[in-house]
PDB file of C-alpha atoms in Angstrom:
ATOM      1  CA  UNK A   1     104.234  67.459 103.905  1.00 47.00           C
ATOM      2  CA  UNK A   2     102.529  69.160 100.842  1.00 50.00           C
ATOM      3  CA  UNK A   3      99.233  71.267 101.241  1.00 53.00           C
ATOM      4  CA  UNK A   4      96.985  72.594  98.385  1.00 52.00           C
ATOM      5  CA  UNK A   5      95.612  74.856 100.613  1.00 56.00           C
ATOM      6  CA  UNK A   6      97.833  77.669 101.040  1.00 70.00           C
ATOM      7  CA  UNK A   7      95.832  79.904 103.581  1.00 81.00           C
ATOM      8  CA  UNK A   8      95.270  83.644 104.221  1.00 93.00           C
ATOM      9  CA  UNK A   9      97.954  86.473 104.011  1.00 96.00           C
ATOM     10  CA  UNK A  10      98.734  89.378 106.497  1.00 95.00           C
ATOM     11  CA  UNK A  11     101.410  90.967 104.937  1.00 95.00           C
ATOM     12  CA  UNK A  12     104.048  92.079 106.872  1.00 93.00           C
ATOM     13  CA  UNK A  13     105.233  95.818 107.069  1.00 90.00           C
ATOM     14  CA  UNK A  14     108.377  96.888 105.311  1.00 90.00           C
ATOM     15  CA  UNK A  15     109.379  98.167 108.641  1.00 89.00           C
ATOM     16  CA  UNK A  16     109.340  94.457 110.190  1.00 90.00           C
ATOM     17  CA  UNK A  17     111.393  93.560 107.625  1.00 91.00           C
ATOM     18  CA  UNK A  18     114.142  96.160 108.710  1.00 90.00           C
ATOM     19  CA  UNK A  19     114.114  94.651 111.922  1.00 90.00           C
ATOM     20  CA  UNK A  20     114.136  90.807 110.957  1.00 90.00           C
ATOM     21  CA  UNK A  21     117.330  91.518 108.844  1.00 92.00           C
ATOM     22  CA  UNK A  22     119.143  93.917 111.176  1.00 87.00           C
ATOM     23  CA  UNK A  23     122.836  92.879 111.001  1.00 85.00           C
ATOM     24  CA  UNK A  24     122.163  90.272 108.310  1.00 90.00           C
ATOM     25  CA  UNK A  25     125.416  89.428 106.325  1.00 92.00           C
ATOM     26  CA  UNK A  26     123.387  88.940 103.090  1.00 96.00           C
ATOM     27  CA  UNK A  27     121.668  91.460 100.606  1.00 96.00           C
ATOM     28  CA  UNK A  28     118.055  91.496 100.814  1.00 97.00           C
ATOM     29  CA  UNK A  29     115.477  93.637  98.933  1.00 97.00           C
ATOM     30  CA  UNK A  30     111.740  94.597  98.938  1.00 97.00           C
ATOM     31  CA  UNK A  31     110.460  92.963  95.796  1.00 97.00           C
ATOM     32  CA  UNK A  32     107.058  93.566  93.799  1.00 95.00           C
ATOM     33  CA  UNK A  33     104.579  96.281  94.008  1.00 95.00           C
ATOM     34  CA  UNK A  34     106.159  97.402  97.104  1.00 96.00           C
ATOM     35  CA  UNK A  35     109.217  98.158  95.592  1.00 97.00           C
ATOM     36  CA  UNK A  36     107.787 100.467  92.972  1.00 97.00           C
ATOM     37  CA  UNK A  37     106.103 102.305  95.740  1.00 96.00           C
ATOM     38  CA  UNK A  38     109.465 102.714  97.654  1.00 96.00           C
ATOM     39  CA  UNK A  39     110.950 104.265  94.199  1.00 96.00           C
ATOM     40  CA  UNK A  40     108.136 106.449  93.903  1.00 96.00           C
ATOM     41  CA  UNK A  41     107.616 107.398  97.737  1.00 94.00           C
ATOM     42  CA  UNK A  42     103.693 106.758  97.829  1.00 94.00           C
ATOM     43  CA  UNK A  43     101.233 104.116  97.991  1.00 93.00           C
ATOM     44  CA  UNK A  44      99.722 103.206  94.993  1.00 94.00           C
ATOM     45  CA  UNK A  45      97.632 100.409  95.909  1.00 89.00           C
ATOM     46  CA  UNK A  46      96.670  97.302  98.492  1.00 88.00           C
ATOM     47  CA  UNK A  47      98.747  94.682  98.461  1.00 90.00           C
ATOM     48  CA  UNK A  48      98.101  90.970  98.953  1.00 90.00           C
ATOM     49  CA  UNK A  49     101.672  89.649  99.864  1.00 92.00           C
ATOM     50  CA  UNK A  50     104.980  91.334 100.533  1.00 95.00           C
ATOM     51  CA  UNK A  51     107.733  90.045  98.144  1.00 96.00           C
ATOM     52  CA  UNK A  52     110.922  89.720  99.099  1.00 97.00           C
ATOM     53  CA  UNK A  53     114.196  89.055  97.046  1.00 97.00           C
ATOM     54  CA  UNK A  54     117.234  87.053  98.163  1.00 98.00           C
ATOM     55  CA  UNK A  55     120.075  85.408  96.371  1.00 98.00           C
ATOM     56  CA  UNK A  56     120.130  81.642  96.025  1.00 98.00           C
ATOM     57  CA  UNK A  57     123.661  81.061  97.204  1.00 98.00           C
ATOM     58  CA  UNK A  58     122.494  82.792 100.673  1.00 98.00           C
ATOM     59  CA  UNK A  59     119.741  80.706 101.165  1.00 98.00           C
ATOM     60  CA  UNK A  60     121.307  79.194 104.272  1.00 97.00           C
ATOM     61  CA  UNK A  61     121.706  82.620 105.996  1.00 97.00           C
ATOM     62  CA  UNK A  62     118.235  83.637 104.881  1.00 97.00           C
ATOM     63  CA  UNK A  63     116.703  80.425 106.528  1.00 97.00           C
ATOM     64  CA  UNK A  64     118.799  81.156 109.634  1.00 95.00           C
ATOM     65  CA  UNK A  65     117.438  84.669 110.117  1.00 94.00           C
ATOM     66  CA  UNK A  66     114.116  83.064 109.882  1.00 95.00           C
ATOM     67  CA  UNK A  67     114.459  80.460 112.655  1.00 93.00           C
ATOM     68  CA  UNK A  68     111.423  79.248 114.219  1.00 94.00           C
ATOM     69  CA  UNK A  69     109.618  80.487 111.426  1.00 97.00           C
ATOM     70  CA  UNK A  70     107.033  78.338 109.289  1.00 97.00           C
ATOM     71  CA  UNK A  71     108.646  78.071 106.090  1.00 98.00           C
ATOM     72  CA  UNK A  72     107.022  76.447 102.806  1.00 98.00           C
ATOM     73  CA  UNK A  73     108.499  76.428  99.410  1.00 98.00           C
ATOM     74  CA  UNK A  74     106.254  76.070  96.363  1.00 97.00           C
ATOM     75  CA  UNK A  75     106.949  72.700  94.684  1.00 96.00           C
ATOM     76  CA  UNK A  76     106.401  72.679  91.768  1.00 93.00           C
ATOM     77  CA  UNK A  77     106.759  76.334  91.108  1.00 92.00           C
ATOM     78  CA  UNK A  78     103.351  77.831  89.851  1.00 85.00           C
ATOM     79  CA  UNK A  79     101.230  75.071  90.684  1.00 87.00           C
ATOM     80  CA  UNK A  80      99.757  76.177  94.027  1.00 86.00           C
ATOM     81  CA  UNK A  81     101.597  73.186  95.845  1.00 95.00           C
ATOM     82  CA  UNK A  82     103.649  73.823  98.921  1.00 97.00           C
ATOM     83  CA  UNK A  83     105.766  72.053 100.882  1.00 97.00           C
ATOM     84  CA  UNK A  84     107.865  72.225 104.175  1.00 97.00           C
ATOM     85  CA  UNK A  85     111.515  74.335 103.638  1.00 98.00           C
ATOM     86  CA  UNK A  86     113.365  71.598 105.567  1.00 97.00           C
ATOM     87  CA  UNK A  87     115.941  73.159 107.938  1.00 95.00           C
ATOM     88  CA  UNK A  88     119.329  72.838 105.956  1.00 96.00           C
ATOM     89  CA  UNK A  89     117.695  71.813 102.852  1.00 98.00           C
ATOM     90  CA  UNK A  90     119.353  73.270  99.981  1.00 98.00           C
ATOM     91  CA  UNK A  91     116.832  74.606  96.989  1.00 98.00           C
ATOM     92  CA  UNK A  92     118.213  73.991  93.650  1.00 97.00           C
ATOM     93  CA  UNK A  93     116.557  75.193  90.360  1.00 95.00           C
ATOM     94  CA  UNK A  94     113.789  75.932  89.313  1.00 95.00           C
ATOM     95  CA  UNK A  95     112.859  76.319  93.097  1.00 97.00           C
ATOM     96  CA  UNK A  96     112.722  79.913  94.011  1.00 97.00           C
ATOM     97  CA  UNK A  97     109.218  80.664  95.867  1.00 97.00           C
ATOM     98  CA  UNK A  98     109.022  80.588  99.532  1.00 97.00           C
ATOM     99  CA  UNK A  99     105.923  80.918 101.931  1.00 97.00           C
ATOM    100  CA  UNK A 100     106.818  82.621 105.352  1.00 97.00           C
ATOM    101  CA  UNK A 101     104.734  82.529 108.465  1.00 97.00           C
ATOM    102  CA  UNK A 102     105.800  82.852 111.933  1.00 96.00           C
ATOM    103  CA  UNK A 103     103.884  80.071 113.263  1.00 96.00           C
ATOM    104  CA  UNK A 104     101.921  77.336 111.324  1.00 96.00           C
ATOM    105  CA  UNK A 105      98.915  78.927 112.924  1.00 95.00           C
ATOM    106  CA  UNK A 106      99.661  82.341 111.877  1.00 96.00           C
ATOM    107  CA  UNK A 107      98.788  84.002 108.243  1.00 96.00           C
ATOM    108  CA  UNK A 108     101.650  84.111 105.724  1.00 97.00           C
ATOM    109  CA  UNK A 109     102.927  87.461 105.815  1.00 96.00           C
ATOM    110  CA  UNK A 110     106.512  87.230 103.701  1.00 97.00           C
ATOM    111  CA  UNK A 111     107.110  85.575 100.223  1.00 97.00           C
ATOM    112  CA  UNK A 112     110.840  85.213  99.488  1.00 97.00           C
ATOM    113  CA  UNK A 113     111.836  84.714  95.996  1.00 97.00           C
ATOM    114  CA  UNK A 114     115.375  83.041  95.148  1.00 98.00           C
ATOM    115  CA  UNK A 115     117.628  84.867  92.384  1.00 97.00           C
ATOM    116  CA  UNK A 116     120.770  83.965  90.735  1.00 97.00           C
ATOM    117  CA  UNK A 117     124.005  85.527  91.241  1.00 97.00           C
ATOM    118  CA  UNK A 118     127.475  84.945  89.391  1.00 97.00           C
ATOM    119  CA  UNK A 119     130.202  86.813  91.287  1.00 97.00           C
ATOM    120  CA  UNK A 120     129.384  90.159  91.697  1.00 96.00           C
ATOM    121  CA  UNK A 121     126.604  90.249  89.064  1.00 97.00           C
ATOM    122  CA  UNK A 122     123.030  89.439  89.686  1.00 98.00           C
ATOM    123  CA  UNK A 123     121.564  87.373  87.003  1.00 97.00           C
ATOM    124  CA  UNK A 124     117.791  86.860  85.967  1.00 96.00           C
ATOM    125  CA  UNK A 125     116.676  83.649  87.013  1.00 92.00           C
ATOM    126  CA  UNK A 126     114.181  83.547  83.774  1.00 90.00           C
ATOM    127  CA  UNK A 127     116.946  84.526  81.283  1.00 95.00           C
ATOM    128  CA  UNK A 128     120.507  84.459  82.000  1.00 95.00           C
ATOM    129  CA  UNK A 129     121.352  86.966  79.343  1.00 96.00           C
ATOM    130  CA  UNK A 130     119.681  89.425  81.622  1.00 98.00           C
ATOM    131  CA  UNK A 131     122.280  90.574  84.111  1.00 98.00           C
ATOM    132  CA  UNK A 132     123.177  93.730  86.410  1.00 98.00           C
ATOM    133  CA  UNK A 133     126.030  94.177  88.768  1.00 97.00           C
ATOM    134  CA  UNK A 134     124.597  93.717  92.189  1.00 97.00           C
ATOM    135  CA  UNK A 135     125.663  97.136  93.105  1.00 94.00           C
ATOM    136  CA  UNK A 136     123.459  98.837  90.922  1.00 96.00           C
ATOM    137  CA  UNK A 137     120.801  96.334  91.721  1.00 96.00           C
ATOM    138  CA  UNK A 138     119.997  98.152  95.468  1.00 94.00           C
ATOM    139  CA  UNK A 139     118.148 101.415  96.259  1.00 96.00           C
ATOM    140  CA  UNK A 140     117.666 102.391  99.717  1.00 94.00           C
ATOM    141  CA  UNK A 141     114.411 104.356 101.011  1.00 93.00           C
ATOM    142  CA  UNK A 142     114.610 107.253 103.071  1.00 87.00           C
ATOM    143  CA  UNK A 143     113.610 105.112 106.050  1.00 85.00           C
ATOM    144  CA  UNK A 144     116.441 102.629 105.434  1.00 88.00           C
ATOM    145  CA  UNK A 145     114.319  99.722 103.503  1.00 94.00           C
ATOM    146  CA  UNK A 146     116.371  98.200 100.726  1.00 96.00           C
ATOM    147  CA  UNK A 147     114.553  97.588  97.922  1.00 97.00           C
ATOM    148  CA  UNK A 148     114.914  96.465  94.097  1.00 98.00           C
ATOM    149  CA  UNK A 149     116.017  98.690  91.269  1.00 98.00           C
ATOM    150  CA  UNK A 150     112.716  99.716  89.382  1.00 98.00           C
ATOM    151  CA  UNK A 151     113.692  98.699  86.308  1.00 98.00           C
ATOM    152  CA  UNK A 152     114.692  95.252  87.265  1.00 98.00           C
ATOM    153  CA  UNK A 153     111.588  95.109  89.015  1.00 97.00           C
ATOM    154  CA  UNK A 154     109.595  96.236  85.762  1.00 98.00           C
ATOM    155  CA  UNK A 155     111.412  93.430  83.796  1.00 98.00           C
ATOM    156  CA  UNK A 156     109.768  90.856  86.011  1.00 95.00           C
ATOM    157  CA  UNK A 157     106.424  92.302  85.979  1.00 96.00           C
ATOM    158  CA  UNK A 158     106.592  92.633  82.190  1.00 96.00           C
ATOM    159  CA  UNK A 159     106.338  88.962  81.653  1.00 92.00           C
ATOM    160  CA  UNK A 160     102.398  88.751  82.464  1.00 90.00           C
ATOM    161  CA  UNK A 161     101.295  92.438  82.485  1.00 94.00           C
ATOM    162  CA  UNK A 162      98.126  92.860  84.683  1.00 94.00           C
ATOM    163  CA  UNK A 163      96.305  96.240  85.600  1.00 95.00           C
ATOM    164  CA  UNK A 164      98.208  96.728  88.761  1.00 94.00           C
ATOM    165  CA  UNK A 165     101.562  96.316  86.667  1.00 95.00           C
ATOM    166  CA  UNK A 166     100.207  98.747  84.242  1.00 96.00           C
ATOM    167  CA  UNK A 167      99.674 101.399  87.155  1.00 96.00           C
ATOM    168  CA  UNK A 168     103.184 100.725  88.679  1.00 97.00           C
ATOM    169  CA  UNK A 169     104.892 101.255  85.228  1.00 97.00           C
ATOM    170  CA  UNK A 170     103.257 104.488  84.865  1.00 97.00           C
ATOM    171  CA  UNK A 171     103.919 105.746  88.186  1.00 97.00           C
ATOM    172  CA  UNK A 172     107.552 105.182  88.136  1.00 97.00           C
ATOM    173  CA  UNK A 173     108.329 105.854  84.225  1.00 98.00           C
ATOM    174  CA  UNK A 174     108.925 109.469  84.950  1.00 97.00           C
ATOM    175  CA  UNK A 175     111.499 108.497  87.591  1.00 97.00           C
ATOM    176  CA  UNK A 176     113.708 106.409  85.617  1.00 98.00           C
ATOM    177  CA  UNK A 177     117.056 107.772  84.049  1.00 97.00           C
ATOM    178  CA  UNK A 178     118.487 107.365  81.067  1.00 97.00           C
ATOM    179  CA  UNK A 179     120.559 104.416  82.044  1.00 97.00           C
ATOM    180  CA  UNK A 180     117.514 102.594  83.620  1.00 98.00           C
ATOM    181  CA  UNK A 181     115.608 103.077  80.723  1.00 98.00           C
ATOM    182  CA  UNK A 182     118.297 101.680  78.275  1.00 98.00           C
ATOM    183  CA  UNK A 183     118.601  98.716  80.410  1.00 98.00           C
ATOM    184  CA  UNK A 184     115.121  97.755  80.421  1.00 98.00           C
ATOM    185  CA  UNK A 185     114.868  98.468  77.002  1.00 98.00           C
ATOM    186  CA  UNK A 186     117.628  96.255  76.518  1.00 97.00           C
ATOM    187  CA  UNK A 187     116.385  93.301  78.587  1.00 98.00           C
ATOM    188  CA  UNK A 188     113.260  93.391  76.988  1.00 97.00           C
ATOM    189  CA  UNK A 189     114.445  93.316  73.499  1.00 97.00           C
ATOM    190  CA  UNK A 190     116.297  90.193  74.354  1.00 96.00           C
ATOM    191  CA  UNK A 191     113.180  88.438  76.647  1.00 96.00           C
ATOM    192  CA  UNK A 192     109.693  90.303  75.020  1.00 95.00           C
ATOM    193  CA  UNK A 193     110.692  92.189  71.563  1.00 95.00           C
ATOM    194  CA  UNK A 194     107.130  93.426  71.118  1.00 95.00           C
ATOM    195  CA  UNK A 195     106.258  94.502  74.834  1.00 96.00           C
ATOM    196  CA  UNK A 196     104.218  97.772  74.692  1.00 96.00           C
ATOM    197  CA  UNK A 197     106.428  99.253  77.375  1.00 97.00           C
ATOM    198  CA  UNK A 198     109.337  99.173  74.603  1.00 96.00           C
ATOM    199  CA  UNK A 199     107.743 102.039  72.763  1.00 95.00           C
ATOM    200  CA  UNK A 200     107.083 104.095  76.021  1.00 95.00           C
ATOM    201  CA  UNK A 201     110.430 103.937  77.277  1.00 96.00           C
ATOM    202  CA  UNK A 202     112.096 105.484  74.189  1.00 91.00           C
TER     203      UNK A 202
END
């Protein structure tokens, strides 16, 4: 079943995610603007959704953790078309965007993003030259919520920079240490060498 009418959103709270994935045997990270807020320790703006990053290789376990939920995959990506993610179906590249709600009548509450990994290394789905050890990808908030390293989240935000992305960048920039700045500078040099953020990172 395919739908062009995705419906309304009522984003889950990060505390709900912690309970939902409690005891999960796979890594997961809050992503998007919420990840930046967890990094800076304060709310920056309202959010229309809640992004969660997981690894493609863990998708069967992720689907099992969401057993009973109504799960749809964006197919083709970026077109606004959703179809049911069938139980046991293995999603191959380029499919990576999964919308989740507790029942078909409920609003969407979680947006799962599948990303790549090779061994113990995260690999960007946008450009396989951009990589990071999985151990470095993770940060943990004071309340125990895992979230994506801010430099990686900024890398994703840099592709199509909007006003809210600039807000996120300016908020977290003072908190980036030397290694984080170097990684993001290198990633942007590889994928967007003329990006305006590069000058601010130096």
